[in-house]
């Protein structure tokens, strides 16, 4: 880690709900390890949302699962600050002693197909019970009401709901768990476009009214722009850019971020042609990342130094970028 990143994390410590330092998560065996998350450092202030973007395979899901404590970490630290009045960890369920909940792209991963939805919502209220006692029904129905699911639907099974309704149920369940930190891994990606805005609005409202902190993974820049206060950009297990959402999306500094943003679907054929030039080829094999800057094999600005020296974040400012030459190439931004 550079001194710059150290300074940023230390400075953001007071009031941070989440602080991740030098996190490494490895798959595979010792002889052929795959460092899916390779030295990630970040901090999320309480009540804010960090958006995480990056191509498929860049390590986004691995990062959120490791933060949630659902994957073992190889090294590094994850600190989650409890809120005043949070329940004692022993009284709650799931990730990191109940401090983290995860909302997945597929709501069925969090819901039991055979249970009426009110019971799935109430489960975190009654940890350790094989069958949720009926006395928790009223609270579950109230929570369902808060996410726009009426009491007439409370006894339905998940299969009897629409995709959007199911995702609302998982949000109610996450809220019921009273975890201060919620990991959202592509929570609206499987939904019809007409339902996405409603679920995003709900997530945003829950965050504000319940003092929640989010890490929000998405391929969709529109969702990121709507919900995230800051954005982290991942490439081959590393953060290559991190900063306030507006700055990262409007004035991306890293050539990779520039390419990702310009690749947002557009009807312009000219823009599509340009995207192919900006981000050529496939993401390399994560088991054997390129030396120096991992992005160099696809970077049109790469120079000799990029093959031998790994760029690091610096120098401790709010909008950070890991590229040796970003000041010279920032004018190439084409969002
Ligand atoms: N269980 C696993 N065992 C081995 N390798 C894995 C495992 N899960 C993920 N990987 C690898 O780790 C890397 C990161 O995967 P990850 O699922 O975190 O990416 P992602 O950014 O979430 O991708 P996507 O956008 O497709 O969801 C990839 O190279 C992937 O092939
Ligand atoms: S360090 Fe070099 S290869 Fe990496 S993004 Fe910057 S210019 Fe491209
Ligand atoms: Mg993923």
mmCIF file of N, CA and C in Angstrom, residues 66-120:
data_model
loop_
_atom_site.group_PDB
_atom_site.id
_atom_site.type_symbol
_atom_site.label_atom_id
_atom_site.label_comp_id
_atom_site.label_asym_id
_atom_site.label_seq_id
_atom_site.Cartn_x
_atom_site.Cartn_y
_atom_site.Cartn_z
ATOM 1 N N UNK A 66 -16.378 -11.418 0.458
ATOM 2 C CA UNK A 66 -15.330 -11.434 1.494
ATOM 3 C C UNK A 66 -15.634 -10.387 2.566
ATOM 4 N N UNK A 67 -16.104 -9.216 2.151
ATOM 5 C CA UNK A 67 -16.463 -8.191 3.147
ATOM 6 C C UNK A 67 -17.583 -8.721 4.038
ATOM 7 N N UNK A 68 -18.523 -9.454 3.414
ATOM 8 C CA UNK A 68 -19.653 -9.993 4.186
ATOM 9 C C UNK A 68 -19.241 -11.170 5.072
ATOM 10 N N UNK A 69 -18.017 -11.636 4.905
ATOM 11 C CA UNK A 69 -17.559 -12.758 5.727
ATOM 12 C C UNK A 69 -18.036 -14.095 5.188
ATOM 13 N N UNK A 70 -18.522 -14.106 3.938
ATOM 14 C CA UNK A 70 -19.031 -15.345 3.357
ATOM 15 C C UNK A 70 -17.963 -16.077 2.554
ATOM 16 N N UNK A 71 -16.786 -15.464 2.431
ATOM 17 C CA UNK A 71 -15.629 -16.113 1.806
ATOM 18 C C UNK A 71 -14.428 -15.883 2.713
ATOM 19 N N UNK A 72 -13.550 -16.867 2.837
ATOM 20 C CA UNK A 72 -12.355 -16.643 3.659
ATOM 21 C C UNK A 72 -11.394 -15.669 2.979
ATOM 22 N N UNK A 73 -10.746 -14.834 3.775
ATOM 23 C CA UNK A 73 -9.768 -13.905 3.207
ATOM 24 C C UNK A 73 -8.367 -14.482 3.400
ATOM 25 N N UNK A 74 -7.470 -14.133 2.478
ATOM 26 C CA UNK A 74 -6.090 -14.612 2.568
ATOM 27 C C UNK A 74 -5.280 -13.705 3.492
ATOM 28 N N UNK A 75 -5.468 -12.403 3.322
ATOM 29 C CA UNK A 75 -4.822 -11.432 4.209
ATOM 30 C C UNK A 75 -5.569 -10.110 4.123
ATOM 31 N N UNK A 76 -5.165 -9.182 4.989
ATOM 32 C CA UNK A 76 -5.837 -7.885 5.026
ATOM 33 C C UNK A 76 -6.899 -7.843 6.114
ATOM 34 N N UNK A 77 -7.540 -6.681 6.253
ATOM 35 C CA UNK A 77 -8.531 -6.532 7.322
ATOM 36 C C UNK A 77 -9.827 -5.927 6.792
ATOM 37 N N UNK A 78 -10.922 -6.297 7.460
ATOM 38 C CA UNK A 78 -12.238 -5.710 7.186
ATOM 39 C C UNK A 78 -12.793 -5.253 8.527
ATOM 40 N N UNK A 79 -12.979 -3.945 8.686
ATOM 41 C CA UNK A 79 -13.542 -3.428 9.941
ATOM 42 C C UNK A 79 -14.905 -2.833 9.677
ATOM 43 N N UNK A 80 -15.877 -3.251 10.491
ATOM 44 C CA UNK A 80 -17.232 -2.721 10.355
ATOM 45 C C UNK A 80 -17.611 -2.081 11.675
ATOM 46 N N UNK A 81 -17.968 -0.798 11.617
ATOM 47 C CA UNK A 81 -18.301 -0.085 12.851
ATOM 48 C C UNK A 81 -19.779 -0.272 13.148
ATOM 49 N N UNK A 82 -20.118 -0.745 14.347
ATOM 50 C CA UNK A 82 -21.534 -0.870 14.688
ATOM 51 C C UNK A 82 -22.145 0.512 14.920
ATOM 52 N N UNK A 83 -23.469 0.602 14.715
ATOM 53 C CA UNK A 83 -24.146 1.864 15.044
ATOM 54 C C UNK A 83 -24.551 1.824 16.501
ATOM 55 N N UNK A 84 -24.748 3.013 17.082
ATOM 56 C CA UNK A 84 -25.259 3.056 18.450
ATOM 57 C C UNK A 84 -26.596 2.335 18.472
ATOM 58 N N UNK A 85 -26.787 1.490 19.475
ATOM 59 C CA UNK A 85 -28.097 0.847 19.614
ATOM 60 C C UNK A 85 -28.256 -0.415 18.792
ATOM 61 N N UNK A 86 -27.230 -0.780 18.000
ATOM 62 C CA UNK A 86 -27.340 -2.041 17.269
ATOM 63 C C UNK A 86 -27.451 -3.193 18.253
ATOM 64 N N UNK A 87 -28.173 -4.230 17.823
ATOM 65 C CA UNK A 87 -28.315 -5.393 18.692
ATOM 66 C C UNK A 87 -26.963 -6.060 18.890
ATOM 67 N N UNK A 88 -26.821 -6.748 20.001
ATOM 68 C CA UNK A 88 -25.588 -7.510 20.208
ATOM 69 C C UNK A 88 -25.483 -8.562 19.112
ATOM 70 N N UNK A 89 -24.263 -8.783 18.599
ATOM 71 C CA UNK A 89 -24.108 -9.735 17.503
ATOM 72 C C UNK A 89 -24.747 -11.090 17.767
ATOM 73 N N UNK A 90 -24.693 -11.558 18.997
ATOM 74 C CA UNK A 90 -25.209 -12.888 19.291
ATOM 75 C C UNK A 90 -26.699 -12.996 18.998
ATOM 76 N N UNK A 91 -27.398 -11.860 19.010
ATOM 77 C CA UNK A 91 -28.844 -11.909 18.822
ATOM 78 C C UNK A 91 -29.244 -11.893 17.346
ATOM 79 N N UNK A 92 -28.235 -11.850 16.476
ATOM 80 C CA UNK A 92 -28.598 -11.711 15.069
ATOM 81 C C UNK A 92 -28.000 -12.836 14.224
ATOM 82 N N UNK A 93 -28.256 -12.757 12.926
ATOM 83 C CA UNK A 93 -27.785 -13.844 12.078
ATOM 84 C C UNK A 93 -26.920 -13.312 10.949
ATOM 85 N N UNK A 94 -26.413 -14.231 10.143
ATOM 86 C CA UNK A 94 -25.573 -14.047 8.950
ATOM 87 C C UNK A 94 -24.289 -13.258 9.145
ATOM 88 N N UNK A 95 -23.742 -12.699 8.000
ATOM 89 C CA UNK A 95 -22.353 -12.300 7.879
ATOM 90 C C UNK A 95 -21.772 -11.471 9.016
ATOM 91 N N UNK A 96 -20.553 -11.841 9.399
ATOM 92 C CA UNK A 96 -19.780 -11.107 10.403
ATOM 93 C C UNK A 96 -20.626 -10.795 11.646
ATOM 94 N N UNK A 97 -21.150 -11.841 12.240
ATOM 95 C CA UNK A 97 -21.921 -11.681 13.474
ATOM 96 C C UNK A 97 -23.182 -10.852 13.262
ATOM 97 N N UNK A 98 -23.735 -10.913 12.054
ATOM 98 C CA UNK A 98 -24.978 -10.188 11.788
ATOM 99 C C UNK A 98 -24.776 -8.743 11.399
ATOM 100 N N UNK A 99 -23.544 -8.312 11.202
ATOM 101 C CA UNK A 99 -23.324 -6.902 10.844
ATOM 102 C C UNK A 99 -23.518 -6.621 9.363
ATOM 103 N N UNK A 100 -23.518 -7.682 8.546
ATOM 104 C CA UNK A 100 -23.630 -7.490 7.097
ATOM 105 C C UNK A 100 -24.738 -8.367 6.523
ATOM 106 N N UNK A 101 -25.516 -7.792 5.634
ATOM 107 C CA UNK A 101 -26.490 -8.549 4.853
ATOM 108 C C UNK A 101 -26.120 -8.440 3.381
ATOM 109 N N UNK A 102 -26.495 -9.443 2.599
ATOM 110 C CA UNK A 102 -26.209 -9.391 1.160
ATOM 111 C C UNK A 102 -27.512 -9.482 0.383
ATOM 112 N N UNK A 103 -27.665 -8.597 -0.598
ATOM 113 C CA UNK A 103 -28.792 -8.686 -1.529
ATOM 114 C C UNK A 103 -28.213 -9.112 -2.873
ATOM 115 N N UNK A 104 -28.608 -10.303 -3.342
ATOM 116 C CA UNK A 104 -28.047 -10.860 -4.567
ATOM 117 C C UNK A 104 -28.891 -10.485 -5.782
ATOM 118 N N UNK A 105 -28.283 -10.710 -6.957
ATOM 119 C CA UNK A 105 -29.020 -10.495 -8.196
ATOM 120 C C UNK A 105 -30.258 -11.395 -8.236
ATOM 121 N N UNK A 106 -30.081 -12.647 -7.771
ATOM 122 C CA UNK A 106 -31.190 -13.597 -7.787
ATOM 123 C C UNK A 106 -31.814 -13.655 -6.390
ATOM 124 N N UNK A 107 -33.012 -13.074 -6.228
ATOM 125 C CA UNK A 107 -33.610 -13.044 -4.880
ATOM 126 C C UNK A 107 -33.863 -14.436 -4.322
ATOM 127 N N UNK A 108 -33.975 -15.442 -5.210
ATOM 128 C CA UNK A 108 -34.271 -16.792 -4.710
ATOM 129 C C UNK A 108 -33.141 -17.349 -3.844
ATOM 130 N N UNK A 109 -31.928 -16.761 -3.989
ATOM 131 C CA UNK A 109 -30.818 -17.227 -3.150
ATOM 132 C C UNK A 109 -31.056 -16.891 -1.678
ATOM 133 N N UNK A 110 -31.866 -15.859 -1.427
ATOM 134 C CA UNK A 110 -32.081 -15.440 -0.044
ATOM 135 C C UNK A 110 -33.433 -15.912 0.500
ATOM 136 N N UNK A 111 -34.287 -16.432 -0.394
ATOM 137 C CA UNK A 111 -35.633 -16.807 0.047
ATOM 138 C C UNK A 111 -35.829 -18.311 -0.041
ATOM 139 N N UNK A 112 -36.531 -18.839 0.933
ATOM 140 C CA UNK A 112 -36.812 -20.265 0.898
ATOM 141 C C UNK A 112 -38.065 -20.474 0.044
ATOM 142 N N UNK A 113 -37.981 -21.324 -1.007
ATOM 143 C CA UNK A 113 -39.120 -21.463 -1.923
ATOM 144 C C UNK A 113 -40.369 -22.002 -1.247
ATOM 145 N N UNK A 114 -40.181 -22.751 -0.150
ATOM 146 C CA UNK A 114 -41.344 -23.402 0.457
ATOM 147 C C UNK A 114 -41.997 -22.554 1.546
ATOM 148 N N UNK A 115 -41.358 -21.444 1.913
ATOM 149 C CA UNK A 115 -41.899 -20.647 3.023
ATOM 150 C C UNK A 115 -42.748 -19.490 2.522
ATOM 151 N N UNK A 116 -43.837 -19.163 3.246
ATOM 152 C CA UNK A 116 -44.534 -17.917 2.934
ATOM 153 C C UNK A 116 -43.562 -16.751 3.144
ATOM 154 N N UNK A 117 -43.706 -15.736 2.330
ATOM 155 C CA UNK A 117 -42.665 -14.696 2.354
ATOM 156 C C UNK A 117 -42.545 -14.008 3.716
ATOM 157 N N UNK A 118 -43.633 -13.941 4.462
ATOM 158 C CA UNK A 118 -43.500 -13.247 5.757
ATOM 159 C C UNK A 118 -42.515 -13.986 6.662
ATOM 160 N N UNK A 119 -42.489 -15.329 6.518
ATOM 161 C CA UNK A 119 -41.558 -16.092 7.373
ATOM 162 C C UNK A 119 -40.111 -15.827 6.962
ATOM 163 N N UNK A 120 -39.859 -15.715 5.648
ATOM 164 C CA UNK A 120 -38.491 -15.411 5.201
ATOM 165 C C UNK A 120 -38.044 -14.056 5.733
#
